[in-house]
Amino acid sequence: MDYIQEVKNILSVKFENQPCANVVTFGCAQNENDSEKIRGLLAQLGYSMTDSLENSDIVIYNTCAIRENAELKIFGNIGKLKALKAAKPDMLIAVCGCMVMQQHIVDKIKKSYPFVDIVFGVNNLEILPLLMYKKYTEGKKQILPPQEKTDIIENAPILRTGRSKASISIMFGCDNFCSYCIVPYVRGRERSRKPMDIYNEFKSLIESGYKDITLLGQNVNSYGKNLEEKIDFADLLQLLCTVPGEYVIHFMSSHPKDISKKLIDVIRDNHQISRRIHLPVQAGNDRVLKEMNRRYTISQYMDIINYAKQQIEDVSFSTDIIVGFPGETFEEYLDTEKLVKDVRFTQIFNYIYSKRTGTKAAEMEDNISHKEKSQWLNRLIKIQQEIVFEHLNSYNGKQVRALVEERHRDGSYTARMANNFVVKFTDDSECLEKFVTLEITGKKGTSLTAKLLNK
Ligand code: SAH
Ligand code: SF4
Ligand code: F3S
């Protein structure tokens, strides 16, 4: 923080006009939340934000390591900055986020992308002004190796992108070590923020007009485990729901091994909480789940799904699925199809298994070809499409409440229901960023169509 003024002074001499910054997120919602914090820092340094690479005086790529294709795409994007930097030598290029929490990636950037000026990971965003100061005053590149750090910084500046939607990180890191996953290695050990810090951030967002808040953590169901006060995620939700106002709270991700009936009861009793539960299942076969180190069985998973269906009217589920985990057979994959048909998810994020260096699964034998795994994925996508269409059809003629997110040039609006379905409607009145009641008239593609009943 001490370096903010120093860097501001340097920038005011260096640039005649206000300098521009472009922060690009390649990862998940948690990474986007980090990007908002980086933008908050940059705004304090005097930058205005831009989406254009050409107009930028600093470009920051906030990266993701979750799958190989994510990393390849990011390297491709970093490579493209070479020409830009050659044309504009004063521009700073920084890379941060999960990918550069791996030493081999930092080494590769040093060796193959010498035009990158600054590298910092995920645990010390606030170090950016210092690194910029050093780069400007010493002229040397500032490439930090991955840093382990556990303390949580409260009240850091943040520049939010959305006007009605916002996210709050309630915890950081992950201790689960699912055998395929790089996150525990790049995000470090799990730690929760204090409930009152979260409450204050949430309350001030609602008071300043935000209506759609997502609570973020790699496993929100283990919230509170490392805190002194005795509190779990269900208690935290209950606490947040005491804030008055019309809003919707989403949360992700839930780990099935830690989700409790108590949480389902809290959702049932508090209508501000989204009726859509994102509950990543990963696979439909118990042997595969065990190899994945997920620590639940399909029967336990179905128990909680059935309990929620019983308790919460209009509940829906979304999930993440990995096909082609090392050693998974076609018969075992078919159990995933069965599960998908049983639960009838409203949305599935499907992935083909990707080997991540340093994880346990990377050591496992993997005999199924990528081509075959793609075929499994396509089968699953097809099955899911039919299920989504059935869900969409079931809304015909129903009244729903939705938050209007976008107004289009032709006067039409896009709104989102609490279960994440997108609804399109046209109306002359001003509806943007308001909750509206709609009557569903049909479907178009994967969205619903509706007419406005009232605001
Ligand atoms: N913490 C969250 C998931 C974060 S990563 C949770 O446990 O639910 C988001 C998703 O990426 C995971 O749910 C998983 O489906 C997928 N994923 C993670 N590692 C992967 C890998 N090595 N290959 C393919 N997909 C992966
Ligand atoms: Fe990865 Fe598992 Fe942690 Fe999710 S819970 S981030 S899948 S290790
Ligand atoms: Fe990617 Fe890091 Fe999120 S690896 S999925 S950006 S926690």
Short mmCIF file of C-alpha atoms and ligand atoms in Angstrom, two decimals:
data_model
loop_
_atom_site.label_atom_id
_atom_site.label_comp_id
_atom_site.label_asym_id
_atom_site.label_seq_id
_atom_site.Cartn_x
_atom_site.Cartn_y
_atom_site.Cartn_z
CA MET A 1 0.00 0.00 0.00
CA ASP A 2 2.98 2.33 0.72
CA TYR A 3 3.93 2.17 -2.92
CA ILE A 4 0.62 3.43 -4.28
CA GLN A 5 1.61 7.09 -4.01
CA GLU A 6 5.10 6.38 -5.35
CA VAL A 7 3.73 4.65 -8.44
CA LYS A 8 1.12 7.39 -8.93
CA ASN A 9 3.95 9.96 -8.99
CA ILE A 10 5.88 7.95 -11.56
CA LEU A 11 2.80 7.52 -13.75
CA SER A 12 1.91 11.20 -13.65
CA VAL A 13 5.36 12.07 -15.04
CA LYS A 14 5.33 9.22 -17.57
CA PHE A 15 1.88 9.73 -19.06
CA GLU A 16 0.37 13.00 -20.24
CA ASN A 17 -3.14 11.56 -20.26
CA GLN A 18 -4.72 9.19 -17.79
CA PRO A 19 -3.12 5.75 -18.33
CA CYS A 20 -5.36 2.79 -19.28
CA ALA A 21 -5.37 -0.72 -17.82
CA ASN A 22 -6.81 -3.94 -19.20
CA VAL A 23 -7.28 -6.85 -16.78
CA VAL A 24 -8.35 -10.04 -18.54
CA THR A 25 -9.72 -13.02 -16.59
CA PHE A 26 -9.21 -16.53 -17.94
CA GLY A 27 -10.46 -18.50 -14.95
CA CYS A 28 -13.46 -19.09 -12.73
CA ALA A 29 -15.66 -16.73 -10.71
CA GLN A 30 -13.05 -16.62 -7.96
CA ASN A 31 -10.46 -15.42 -10.46
CA GLU A 32 -12.89 -12.80 -11.74
CA ASN A 33 -13.36 -11.62 -8.15
CA ASP A 34 -9.56 -11.33 -7.88
CA SER A 35 -9.53 -9.35 -11.14
CA GLU A 36 -11.99 -6.90 -9.61
CA LYS A 37 -9.58 -6.45 -6.71
CA ILE A 38 -6.67 -5.90 -9.12
CA ARG A 39 -8.79 -3.30 -10.96
CA GLY A 40 -9.50 -1.68 -7.59
CA LEU A 41 -5.75 -1.34 -7.01
CA LEU A 42 -5.14 -0.03 -10.52
CA ALA A 43 -7.93 2.55 -10.12
CA GLN A 44 -6.18 3.75 -6.95
CA LEU A 45 -3.01 4.11 -8.97
CA GLY A 46 -4.91 6.40 -11.33
CA TYR A 47 -5.65 4.06 -14.23
CA SER A 48 -8.91 4.01 -16.15
CA MET A 49 -10.09 0.59 -17.31
CA THR A 50 -10.28 -0.42 -20.96
CA ASP A 51 -11.18 -3.58 -22.88
CA SER A 52 -8.80 -2.72 -25.67
CA LEU A 53 -5.31 -4.23 -25.74
CA GLU A 54 -4.02 -1.56 -28.15
CA ASN A 55 -5.06 1.29 -25.85
CA SER A 56 -3.62 -0.31 -22.71
CA ASP A 57 -0.62 0.99 -20.82
CA ILE A 58 -0.74 -2.10 -18.62
CA VAL A 59 -2.18 -5.48 -19.55
CA ILE A 60 -2.73 -8.04 -16.80
CA TYR A 61 -3.66 -11.61 -17.64
CA ASN A 62 -5.27 -13.36 -14.67
CA THR A 63 -4.79 -17.02 -15.51
CA CYS A 64 -6.32 -20.45 -14.84
CA ALA A 65 -4.62 -23.84 -14.54
CA ILE A 66 -7.62 -26.13 -14.30
CA ARG A 67 -7.20 -27.92 -17.64
CA GLU A 68 -4.47 -28.16 -20.24
CA ASN A 69 -6.54 -26.38 -22.90
CA ALA A 70 -6.98 -23.41 -20.53
CA GLU A 71 -3.20 -23.12 -20.20
CA LEU A 72 -2.60 -23.53 -23.93
CA LYS A 73 -5.12 -20.81 -24.71
CA ILE A 74 -3.45 -18.47 -22.22
CA PHE A 75 0.03 -19.10 -23.64
CA GLY A 76 -1.43 -18.33 -27.07
CA ASN A 77 -2.81 -15.05 -25.77
CA ILE A 78 0.45 -14.10 -24.03
CA GLY A 79 2.33 -14.86 -27.25
CA LYS A 80 0.13 -12.42 -29.16
CA LEU A 81 1.24 -9.59 -26.85
CA LYS A 82 4.80 -9.77 -28.21
CA ALA A 83 4.06 -7.62 -31.27
CA LEU A 84 2.06 -5.16 -29.20
CA LYS A 85 4.91 -4.74 -26.75
CA ALA A 86 7.38 -4.25 -29.62
CA ALA A 87 5.19 -1.45 -31.00
CA LYS A 88 4.60 0.08 -27.57
CA PRO A 89 7.67 -0.60 -25.38
CA ASP A 90 6.34 1.45 -22.48
CA MET A 91 3.40 -0.88 -22.01
CA LEU A 92 3.67 -3.19 -18.97
CA ILE A 93 2.66 -6.83 -19.32
CA ALA A 94 1.81 -8.76 -16.18
CA VAL A 95 0.66 -12.35 -15.68
CA CYS A 96 -0.94 -13.47 -12.43
CA GLY A 97 -3.42 -16.08 -11.20
CA CYS A 98 -3.41 -19.83 -10.74
CA MET A 99 -1.25 -20.83 -13.68
CA VAL A 100 1.80 -18.94 -12.38
CA MET A 101 1.49 -20.69 -9.00
CA GLN A 102 3.38 -23.53 -10.73
CA GLN A 103 7.16 -23.14 -10.90
CA HIS A 104 7.43 -24.90 -14.29
CA ILE A 105 5.06 -22.31 -15.78
CA VAL A 106 6.99 -19.38 -14.27
CA ASP A 107 10.17 -20.89 -15.74
CA LYS A 108 8.52 -21.23 -19.14
CA ILE A 109 7.36 -17.61 -19.10
CA LYS A 110 10.87 -16.44 -18.18
CA LYS A 111 12.40 -18.47 -20.98
CA SER A 112 9.89 -18.21 -23.80
CA TYR A 113 8.05 -14.95 -23.16
CA PRO A 114 10.81 -12.47 -22.23
CA PHE A 115 8.52 -9.48 -22.91
CA VAL A 116 6.45 -10.31 -19.78
CA ASP A 117 7.46 -7.69 -17.17
CA ILE A 118 5.69 -8.84 -14.04
CA VAL A 119 4.55 -12.23 -12.67
CA PHE A 120 2.72 -12.65 -9.38
CA GLY A 121 0.42 -15.44 -8.24
CA VAL A 122 -2.88 -15.50 -6.39
CA ASN A 123 -1.88 -14.95 -2.79
CA ASN A 124 -0.47 -11.46 -2.89
CA LEU A 125 -2.40 -9.27 -5.28
CA GLU A 126 -1.57 -6.25 -3.12
CA ILE A 127 2.09 -6.58 -4.05
CA LEU A 128 1.39 -5.26 -7.57
CA PRO A 129 2.21 -1.57 -6.80
CA LEU A 130 5.56 -2.62 -5.30
CA LEU A 131 6.40 -4.74 -8.35
CA MET A 132 5.45 -1.86 -10.65
CA TYR A 133 7.55 0.52 -8.58
CA LYS A 134 10.57 -1.78 -8.82
CA LYS A 135 10.09 -2.33 -12.52
CA TYR A 136 9.93 1.41 -13.15
CA THR A 137 12.78 2.41 -10.84
CA GLU A 138 15.17 -0.52 -11.31
CA GLY A 139 14.22 -1.30 -14.90
CA LYS A 140 14.29 -5.04 -14.15
CA LYS A 141 11.58 -7.63 -14.72
CA GLN A 142 9.71 -8.65 -11.58
CA ILE A 143 9.00 -12.37 -11.90
CA LEU A 144 7.91 -13.80 -8.53
CA PRO A 145 8.09 -17.53 -7.88
CA PRO A 146 4.89 -19.05 -6.39
CA GLN A 147 4.36 -17.67 -2.87
CA GLU A 148 2.61 -19.45 -0.03
CA LYS A 149 0.64 -17.04 2.15
CA THR A 150 -2.29 -17.64 4.45
CA ASP A 151 -3.48 -14.33 5.89
CA ILE A 152 -6.57 -12.70 4.44
CA ILE A 153 -6.55 -9.01 3.59
CA GLU A 154 -9.81 -7.24 4.43
CA ASN A 155 -11.06 -3.94 3.00
CA ALA A 156 -8.80 -4.06 -0.04
CA PRO A 157 -10.02 -1.78 -2.84
CA ILE A 158 -12.32 -3.41 -5.39
CA LEU A 159 -13.72 -2.15 -8.68
CA ARG A 160 -16.80 -4.21 -9.49
CA THR A 161 -17.83 -4.87 -13.07
CA GLY A 162 -21.53 -5.54 -12.55
CA ARG A 163 -24.12 -3.00 -11.42
CA SER A 164 -26.69 -5.41 -10.04
CA LYS A 165 -24.57 -8.56 -9.79
CA ALA A 166 -21.60 -8.99 -7.50
CA SER A 167 -19.58 -11.78 -5.97
CA ILE A 168 -18.05 -12.17 -2.54
CA SER A 169 -15.21 -14.59 -1.83
CA ILE A 170 -16.10 -16.12 1.54
CA MET A 171 -13.11 -18.43 1.68
CA PHE A 172 -9.91 -19.16 -0.19
CA GLY A 173 -7.98 -22.29 -1.11
CA CYS A 174 -9.01 -25.94 -0.99
CA ASP A 175 -8.00 -28.89 1.20
CA ASN A 176 -9.82 -31.63 -0.65
CA PHE A 177 -7.16 -32.85 -3.06
CA CYS A 178 -9.52 -34.50 -5.52
CA SER A 179 -7.00 -36.64 -7.35
CA TYR A 180 -7.44 -34.93 -10.76
CA CYS A 181 -7.42 -31.34 -9.52
CA ILE A 182 -4.69 -28.70 -9.47
CA VAL A 183 -6.60 -26.16 -7.35
CA PRO A 184 -5.26 -27.22 -3.90
CA TYR A 185 -1.72 -26.87 -5.27
CA VAL A 186 -2.22 -23.45 -6.82
CA ARG A 187 -4.69 -21.91 -4.36
CA GLY A 188 -3.17 -23.26 -1.17
CA ARG A 189 -4.82 -24.34 2.09
CA GLU A 190 -8.44 -23.58 2.85
CA ARG A 191 -9.14 -20.50 4.97
CA SER A 192 -12.44 -18.76 5.71
CA ARG A 193 -13.13 -15.07 6.15
CA LYS A 194 -14.74 -13.98 9.40
CA PRO A 195 -18.54 -13.96 9.26
CA MET A 196 -18.86 -10.29 10.24
CA ASP A 197 -16.45 -9.22 7.47
CA ILE A 198 -18.61 -11.10 4.97
CA TYR A 199 -21.82 -9.75 6.52
CA ASN A 200 -20.57 -6.14 6.29
CA GLU A 201 -19.51 -6.53 2.67
CA PHE A 202 -22.83 -8.17 1.80
CA LYS A 203 -24.90 -5.54 3.60
CA SER A 204 -23.11 -2.65 1.95
CA LEU A 205 -23.61 -4.26 -1.48
CA ILE A 206 -27.35 -4.64 -0.89
CA GLU A 207 -27.59 -1.10 0.46
CA SER A 208 -25.86 0.25 -2.61
CA GLY A 209 -28.36 -1.46 -4.92
CA TYR A 210 -26.83 -4.83 -5.78
CA LYS A 211 -29.50 -7.51 -6.17
CA ASP A 212 -27.72 -10.69 -7.15
CA ILE A 213 -24.87 -11.84 -4.94
CA THR A 214 -22.79 -14.98 -5.41
CA LEU A 215 -20.84 -16.33 -2.46
CA LEU A 216 -17.65 -17.96 -3.67
CA GLY A 217 -15.43 -20.71 -2.34
CA GLN A 218 -14.02 -23.95 -3.75
CA ASN A 219 -16.08 -25.83 -1.18
CA VAL A 220 -18.49 -23.47 0.57
CA ASN A 221 -19.88 -26.34 2.62
CA SER A 222 -16.72 -26.48 4.67
CA TYR A 223 -16.94 -22.75 5.43
CA GLY A 224 -15.90 -21.90 9.00
CA LYS A 225 -13.79 -24.98 9.72
CA ASN A 226 -10.67 -22.98 10.56
CA LEU A 227 -12.42 -20.12 12.39
CA GLU A 228 -12.45 -19.55 16.15
CA GLU A 229 -16.20 -18.91 16.25
CA LYS A 230 -18.45 -21.92 15.78
CA ILE A 231 -20.21 -21.26 12.49
CA ASP A 232 -20.96 -23.29 9.39
CA PHE A 233 -22.12 -22.31 5.91
CA ALA A 234 -25.81 -22.75 6.74
CA ASP A 235 -25.40 -20.34 9.70
CA LEU A 236 -23.62 -17.84 7.47
CA LEU A 237 -26.45 -17.91 4.92
CA GLN A 238 -29.01 -17.50 7.69
CA LEU A 239 -27.06 -14.49 8.98
CA LEU A 240 -26.90 -12.85 5.54
CA CYS A 241 -30.64 -13.35 5.02
CA THR A 242 -31.31 -11.02 7.97
CA VAL A 243 -30.30 -8.12 5.72
CA PRO A 244 -33.54 -6.54 4.48
CA GLY A 245 -34.30 -6.06 0.77
CA GLU A 246 -35.20 -7.96 -2.40
CA TYR A 247 -32.16 -9.84 -3.64
CA VAL A 248 -31.01 -13.32 -4.54
CA ILE A 249 -28.04 -15.14 -3.05
CA HIS A 250 -26.24 -17.80 -5.08
CA PHE A 251 -23.29 -19.81 -3.91
CA MET A 252 -20.68 -22.05 -5.46
CA SER A 253 -19.29 -24.58 -5.26
CA SER A 254 -20.84 -27.08 -2.91
CA HIS A 255 -19.00 -30.29 -2.26
CA PRO A 256 -21.43 -33.21 -1.93
CA LYS A 257 -19.37 -34.75 0.90
CA ASP A 258 -19.98 -31.70 3.11
CA ILE A 259 -23.48 -30.55 2.14
CA SER A 260 -25.89 -30.88 5.05
CA LYS A 261 -29.63 -31.27 5.48
CA LYS A 262 -29.37 -28.19 7.68
CA LEU A 263 -28.25 -26.21 4.64
CA ILE A 264 -31.20 -27.49 2.61
CA ASP A 265 -33.54 -26.43 5.45
CA VAL A 266 -32.02 -22.94 5.49
CA ILE A 267 -32.56 -22.64 1.71
CA ARG A 268 -36.14 -23.88 2.12
CA ASP A 269 -36.89 -21.27 4.80
CA ASN A 270 -35.22 -18.25 3.17
CA HIS A 271 -36.60 -17.24 -0.18
CA GLN A 272 -33.72 -14.86 -0.91
CA ILE A 273 -31.55 -17.94 -1.52
CA SER A 274 -31.45 -19.25 -5.06
CA ARG A 275 -33.50 -22.38 -5.70
CA ARG A 276 -30.73 -23.70 -7.90
CA ILE A 277 -28.07 -25.75 -6.17
CA HIS A 278 -24.78 -26.31 -7.96
CA LEU A 279 -23.57 -29.68 -6.72
CA PRO A 280 -20.66 -31.03 -8.75
CA VAL A 281 -20.93 -34.82 -8.92
CA GLN A 282 -17.98 -35.46 -11.32
CA ALA A 283 -18.93 -39.11 -12.05
CA GLY A 284 -21.80 -41.53 -11.63
CA ASN A 285 -19.80 -44.56 -10.55
CA ASP A 286 -18.64 -45.28 -6.99
CA ARG A 287 -15.32 -46.83 -7.97
CA VAL A 288 -14.44 -43.82 -10.13
CA LEU A 289 -15.54 -41.44 -7.36
CA LYS A 290 -13.25 -43.26 -4.95
CA GLU A 291 -10.31 -43.00 -7.34
CA MET A 292 -11.13 -39.31 -7.70
CA ASN A 293 -10.94 -39.02 -3.89
CA ARG A 294 -14.37 -37.41 -3.78
CA ARG A 295 -15.36 -39.18 -0.53
CA TYR A 296 -19.07 -39.74 -1.23
CA THR A 297 -21.05 -42.45 -2.99
CA ILE A 298 -23.82 -42.04 -5.52
CA SER A 299 -26.29 -43.26 -2.93
CA GLN A 300 -25.22 -40.46 -0.54
CA TYR A 301 -25.41 -37.97 -3.42
CA MET A 302 -28.93 -39.09 -4.31
CA ASP A 303 -29.99 -38.90 -0.65
CA ILE A 304 -29.27 -35.19 -0.51
CA ILE A 305 -30.79 -34.56 -3.97
CA ASN A 306 -33.97 -36.36 -2.93
CA TYR A 307 -34.13 -34.57 0.41
CA ALA A 308 -33.80 -31.20 -1.35
CA LYS A 309 -36.45 -32.13 -3.93
CA GLN A 310 -38.77 -33.07 -1.06
CA GLN A 311 -38.14 -29.92 0.96
CA ILE A 312 -37.70 -27.14 -1.59
CA GLU A 313 -40.44 -26.42 -4.07
CA ASP A 314 -39.01 -25.65 -7.51
CA VAL A 315 -35.47 -26.70 -6.56
CA SER A 316 -33.14 -27.43 -9.44
CA PHE A 317 -29.62 -28.74 -9.68
CA SER A 318 -26.62 -28.05 -11.83
CA THR A 319 -23.39 -30.00 -11.80
CA ASP A 320 -19.87 -30.53 -13.12
CA ILE A 321 -18.94 -33.82 -14.76
CA ILE A 322 -15.59 -35.19 -15.88
CA VAL A 323 -15.62 -37.94 -18.51
CA GLY A 324 -12.66 -40.18 -19.17
CA PHE A 325 -10.97 -40.13 -15.76
CA PRO A 326 -7.94 -42.50 -15.90
CA GLY A 327 -9.16 -46.08 -15.78
CA GLU A 328 -12.84 -45.22 -16.27
CA THR A 329 -14.47 -47.87 -18.45
CA PHE A 330 -17.37 -47.36 -20.85
CA GLU A 331 -19.64 -49.29 -18.45
CA GLU A 332 -18.63 -46.97 -15.62
CA TYR A 333 -19.24 -43.95 -17.84
CA LEU A 334 -22.76 -45.31 -18.49
CA ASP A 335 -23.44 -44.92 -14.75
CA THR A 336 -22.90 -41.17 -15.27
CA GLU A 337 -25.56 -41.22 -18.01
CA LYS A 338 -27.90 -43.00 -15.62
CA LEU A 339 -27.27 -40.46 -12.88
CA VAL A 340 -27.88 -37.56 -15.26
CA LYS A 341 -31.23 -39.07 -16.25
CA ASP A 342 -32.15 -39.68 -12.60
CA VAL A 343 -31.32 -36.22 -11.26
CA ARG A 344 -32.41 -34.25 -14.36
CA PHE A 345 -29.96 -31.38 -13.92
CA THR A 346 -30.92 -28.05 -15.43
CA GLN A 347 -27.32 -27.38 -16.42
CA ILE A 348 -24.16 -29.47 -16.68
CA PHE A 349 -20.61 -28.25 -17.11
CA ASN A 350 -18.98 -31.20 -18.87
CA TYR A 351 -15.26 -31.70 -19.20
CA ILE A 352 -12.96 -34.30 -20.66
CA TYR A 353 -10.39 -35.29 -18.06
CA SER A 354 -7.17 -33.31 -18.43
CA LYS A 355 -3.92 -34.51 -16.90
CA ARG A 356 -2.44 -31.99 -14.45
CA THR A 357 1.22 -32.28 -13.53
CA GLY A 358 1.71 -32.85 -9.81
CA THR A 359 -1.71 -34.38 -9.10
CA LYS A 360 -2.26 -38.02 -8.07
CA ALA A 361 -4.33 -38.86 -11.13
CA ALA A 362 -1.45 -37.79 -13.37
CA GLU A 363 0.33 -40.97 -12.20
CA MET A 364 -2.62 -43.25 -13.06
CA GLU A 365 -2.80 -45.35 -16.17
CA ASP A 366 -5.07 -43.86 -18.83
CA ASN A 367 -5.89 -46.22 -21.71
CA ILE A 368 -8.93 -44.64 -23.31
CA SER A 369 -8.19 -42.49 -26.37
CA HIS A 370 -9.17 -38.84 -26.51
CA LYS A 371 -11.40 -39.67 -29.48
CA GLU A 372 -13.40 -42.17 -27.43
CA LYS A 373 -13.69 -39.74 -24.52
CA SER A 374 -15.04 -37.12 -26.94
CA GLN A 375 -17.68 -39.60 -28.06
CA TRP A 376 -18.75 -40.13 -24.44
CA LEU A 377 -18.90 -36.38 -23.93
CA ASN A 378 -21.08 -35.94 -27.02
CA ARG A 379 -23.48 -38.65 -25.85
CA LEU A 380 -23.80 -36.89 -22.52
CA ILE A 381 -24.37 -33.48 -24.10
CA LYS A 382 -27.16 -34.93 -26.26
CA ILE A 383 -28.91 -36.55 -23.30
CA GLN A 384 -28.63 -33.33 -21.34
CA GLN A 385 -30.06 -31.21 -24.18
CA GLU A 386 -33.24 -33.26 -24.15
CA ILE A 387 -33.52 -32.91 -20.37
CA VAL A 388 -33.08 -29.11 -20.61
CA PHE A 389 -35.79 -28.91 -23.28
CA GLU A 390 -38.17 -30.84 -21.03
CA HIS A 391 -37.37 -28.45 -18.16
CA LEU A 392 -37.98 -25.44 -20.41
CA ASN A 393 -41.29 -26.87 -21.66
CA SER A 394 -42.47 -27.45 -18.11
CA TYR A 395 -42.48 -23.67 -17.54
CA ASN A 396 -45.04 -22.95 -20.25
CA GLY A 397 -47.79 -20.68 -18.87
CA LYS A 398 -46.14 -20.38 -15.45
CA GLN A 399 -45.45 -17.12 -13.61
CA VAL A 400 -41.85 -16.58 -12.60
CA ARG A 401 -39.79 -13.91 -10.88
CA ALA A 402 -36.57 -12.88 -12.64
CA LEU A 403 -33.89 -10.22 -12.42
CA VAL A 404 -33.47 -8.20 -15.63
CA GLU A 405 -29.81 -8.24 -16.64
CA GLU A 406 -29.61 -6.72 -20.11
CA ARG A 407 -31.49 -4.42 -22.44
CA HIS A 408 -30.93 -4.99 -26.16
CA ARG A 409 -30.98 -2.49 -29.00
CA ASP A 410 -34.32 -3.76 -30.30
CA GLY A 411 -35.91 -2.95 -26.91
CA SER A 412 -36.01 -6.55 -25.71
CA TYR A 413 -34.73 -7.63 -22.31
CA THR A 414 -32.83 -10.63 -20.96
CA ALA A 415 -33.66 -11.67 -17.42
CA ARG A 416 -32.44 -14.55 -15.25
CA MET A 417 -34.56 -16.68 -12.99
CA ALA A 418 -33.23 -17.77 -9.59
CA ASN A 419 -32.56 -21.22 -11.08
CA ASN A 420 -30.35 -19.63 -13.75
CA PHE A 421 -32.75 -20.05 -16.70
CA VAL A 422 -32.60 -17.12 -19.10
CA VAL A 423 -35.92 -15.48 -20.03
CA LYS A 424 -36.37 -13.03 -22.90
CA PHE A 425 -39.21 -10.53 -23.16
CA THR A 426 -40.05 -7.23 -24.80
CA ASP A 427 -41.63 -4.28 -23.05
CA ASP A 428 -41.63 -0.49 -23.43
CA SER A 429 -41.15 0.23 -19.74
CA GLU A 430 -37.80 0.61 -17.94
CA CYS A 431 -36.99 -2.80 -16.42
CA LEU A 432 -33.19 -2.96 -16.36
CA GLU A 433 -31.73 -4.30 -13.08
CA LYS A 434 -35.18 -4.77 -11.56
CA PHE A 435 -36.96 -7.88 -10.37
CA VAL A 436 -40.00 -8.53 -12.59
CA THR A 437 -42.84 -11.06 -12.68
CA LEU A 438 -43.11 -12.75 -16.06
CA GLU A 439 -45.50 -15.20 -17.65
CA ILE A 440 -43.69 -17.79 -19.71
CA THR A 441 -45.01 -18.03 -23.27
CA GLY A 442 -42.59 -20.52 -24.85
CA LYS A 443 -38.94 -21.22 -25.54
CA LYS A 444 -36.34 -20.13 -28.06
CA GLY A 445 -33.15 -22.18 -28.23
CA THR A 446 -32.07 -22.73 -24.64
CA SER A 447 -33.93 -19.64 -23.32
CA LEU A 448 -37.52 -19.07 -22.30
CA THR A 449 -39.73 -16.36 -23.79
CA ALA A 450 -42.22 -14.42 -21.70
CA LYS A 451 -44.47 -11.42 -21.33
CA LEU A 452 -44.15 -8.91 -18.52
CA LEU A 453 -46.87 -9.09 -15.86
CA ASN A 454 -45.56 -6.57 -13.35
CA LYS A 455 -42.51 -5.06 -11.71
N1 SAH B 1 -14.20 -26.64 -6.21
C1 SAH B 1 -15.14 -26.94 -7.18
C2 SAH B 1 -14.61 -27.10 -8.58
C3 SAH B 1 -13.61 -26.17 -9.12
S1 SAH B 1 -12.94 -26.61 -10.63
C4 SAH B 1 -15.77 -28.23 -6.80
O1 SAH B 1 -15.15 -29.10 -6.24
O2 SAH B 1 -16.90 -28.40 -7.16
C5 SAH B 1 -14.36 -26.72 -11.66
C6 SAH B 1 -14.53 -28.03 -12.30
O3 SAH B 1 -13.47 -28.29 -13.19
C7 SAH B 1 -14.54 -29.23 -11.39
O4 SAH B 1 -15.76 -29.41 -10.74
C8 SAH B 1 -14.24 -30.36 -12.34
O5 SAH B 1 -15.41 -30.86 -12.93
C9 SAH B 1 -13.41 -29.68 -13.41
N2 SAH B 1 -12.01 -30.12 -13.34
C10 SAH B 1 -11.14 -29.94 -12.33
N3 SAH B 1 -9.96 -30.51 -12.63
C11 SAH B 1 -10.10 -31.08 -13.85
C12 SAH B 1 -9.24 -31.83 -14.70
N4 SAH B 1 -8.01 -32.15 -14.34
N5 SAH B 1 -9.72 -32.25 -15.90
C13 SAH B 1 -10.99 -31.95 -16.27
N6 SAH B 1 -11.83 -31.25 -15.52
C14 SAH B 1 -11.40 -30.81 -14.31
FE1 SF4 B 2 -10.57 -29.25 -6.94
FE2 SF4 B 2 -11.85 -31.00 -5.44
FE3 SF4 B 2 -10.99 -28.74 -4.37
FE4 SF4 B 2 -13.00 -28.68 -6.08
S1 SF4 B 2 -13.02 -29.68 -4.07
S2 SF4 B 2 -11.25 -27.34 -6.07
S3 SF4 B 2 -12.47 -30.30 -7.51
S4 SF4 B 2 -9.73 -30.39 -5.17
FE1 F3S B 3 -8.87 -21.97 -12.66
FE2 F3S B 3 -7.79 -21.17 -10.45
FE3 F3S B 3 -10.38 -21.01 -10.74
S1 F3S B 3 -7.21 -22.96 -11.59
S2 F3S B 3 -10.84 -22.70 -12.09
S3 F3S B 3 -8.90 -19.92 -11.92
S4 F3S B 3 -9.30 -21.47 -8.86
#
